[in-house]
Short mmCIF file of C-alpha atoms in Angstrom, two decimals:
data_model
loop_
_atom_site.label_atom_id
_atom_site.label_comp_id
_atom_site.label_asym_id
_atom_site.label_seq_id
_atom_site.Cartn_x
_atom_site.Cartn_y
_atom_site.Cartn_z
CA MET F 18 44.42 14.05 20.56
CA ASN F 19 44.16 17.41 18.92
CA THR F 20 45.47 17.95 15.74
CA GLY F 21 45.56 22.02 15.20
CA GLU F 22 43.33 21.03 12.67
CA THR F 23 40.07 23.10 12.90
CA HIS F 24 36.73 21.08 12.00
CA SER F 25 33.65 22.02 11.43
CA GLY F 26 31.60 18.52 12.66
CA ALA F 27 29.74 18.61 9.44
CA ASP F 28 30.44 15.07 8.64
CA THR F 29 30.24 13.47 11.97
CA ALA F 30 26.46 14.88 12.61
CA HIS F 31 23.81 12.97 11.65
CA PRO F 32 23.11 13.87 8.10
CA ARG F 33 19.26 15.00 6.67
CA PRO F 34 17.20 12.58 5.24
CA ARG F 35 17.22 12.01 1.72
CA GLN F 36 13.92 13.84 0.70
CA THR F 37 12.13 11.73 -2.00
CA ALA F 38 9.97 12.76 -5.09
CA GLY F 39 6.90 13.08 -3.12
CA ASP F 40 8.31 14.76 0.48
CA ARG F 41 9.72 17.62 -1.67
CA PRO F 42 7.31 20.83 -2.46
CA GLY F 43 6.37 20.42 -6.06
CA GLY F 44 6.70 16.22 -5.81
CA PRO F 45 4.39 13.86 -8.03
CA SER F 46 1.77 14.52 -5.31
CA ALA F 47 1.63 17.87 -6.53
CA ARG F 48 1.41 17.30 -10.03
CA GLY F 49 -1.30 14.94 -10.26
CA GLY F 50 1.34 12.11 -10.65
CA PRO F 51 1.65 8.62 -8.45
CA GLU F 52 2.09 9.26 -4.88
CA PRO F 53 4.87 6.72 -4.01
CA GLY F 54 4.74 2.94 -3.11
CA ARG F 55 1.53 3.73 -5.49
CA ARG F 56 3.74 3.35 -8.89
CA ASP F 57 3.84 -0.70 -9.10
CA THR F 58 0.25 -1.12 -7.60
CA ARG F 59 -0.68 0.89 -10.50
CA ARG F 60 1.74 -1.11 -12.79
CA ARG F 61 -0.08 -4.76 -11.61
CA ALA F 62 -3.48 -3.27 -12.05
CA ALA F 63 -2.81 -2.78 -15.91
CA CYS F 64 -1.37 -5.97 -15.92
CA ALA F 65 -3.86 -7.17 -14.24
CA ARG F 66 -6.20 -6.01 -17.42
CA GLY F 67 -4.38 -6.82 -19.78
CA ALA F 68 -4.22 -10.17 -19.06
CA LEU F 69 -8.72 -9.88 -18.85
CA GLY F 70 -9.05 -8.16 -21.94
CA ARG F 71 -7.37 -10.91 -23.58
CA TYR F 72 -9.42 -13.98 -21.64
CA GLY F 73 -12.21 -12.17 -22.57
CA GLU F 74 -11.29 -12.19 -26.23
CA ASP F 75 -10.34 -15.66 -26.30
CA LEU F 76 -13.57 -16.50 -25.20
CA ALA F 77 -15.11 -14.75 -27.42
CA ALA F 78 -12.99 -15.63 -30.19
CA ARG F 79 -13.76 -19.15 -29.07
CA ARG F 80 -17.71 -18.27 -28.71
CA LEU F 81 -17.23 -17.10 -32.00
CA ARG F 82 -16.06 -20.27 -34.02
CA GLU F 83 -18.76 -22.30 -32.12
CA ALA F 84 -21.10 -20.39 -33.34
CA GLY F 85 -20.22 -21.20 -36.86
CA MET F 86 -17.76 -18.07 -37.51
CA ALA F 87 -14.29 -18.21 -39.19
CA VAL F 88 -12.02 -16.25 -37.27
CA LEU F 89 -10.51 -14.44 -39.86
CA GLU F 90 -7.76 -11.69 -37.96
CA ARG F 91 -7.67 -10.94 -34.14
CA ASN F 92 -6.37 -7.28 -33.59
CA TRP F 93 -5.97 -6.09 -37.17
CA ARG F 94 -5.05 -2.61 -36.84
CA CYS F 95 -5.73 0.31 -39.37
CA ALA F 96 -5.12 4.07 -39.53
CA GLU F 97 -8.51 4.60 -37.37
CA GLY F 98 -7.65 1.69 -34.81
CA GLU F 99 -8.01 -1.45 -33.64
CA ILE F 100 -10.69 -4.31 -34.14
CA ASP F 101 -10.24 -7.07 -31.62
CA ILE F 102 -11.42 -9.80 -33.92
CA VAL F 103 -12.62 -9.88 -37.26
CA ALA F 104 -15.27 -12.92 -38.27
CA ARG F 105 -17.22 -14.17 -41.47
CA ASP F 106 -19.94 -16.45 -41.46
CA LYS F 107 -18.71 -19.37 -42.58
CA GLN F 108 -19.13 -20.96 -46.09
CA ASP F 109 -20.34 -24.50 -46.51
#
């Protein structure tokens, strides 16, 4: 049915696929950032490294105690940085 209105047909044409940041010129991969979909992989890897680091520190603290040392502090921070474990010989 013709109503006499002019219509460009723009909204009935197939829409152009939306570009992601990685598809656009100058997107994250062009700037050296993560490729699309890689951000989650890096986040999981960072989480795994953190868990491994905590496990290693726990193991080291346990070995120091077994060797007769007293663990005074864990992850002690100061202006210069951080010390993971501060321990000393136990005094009898």
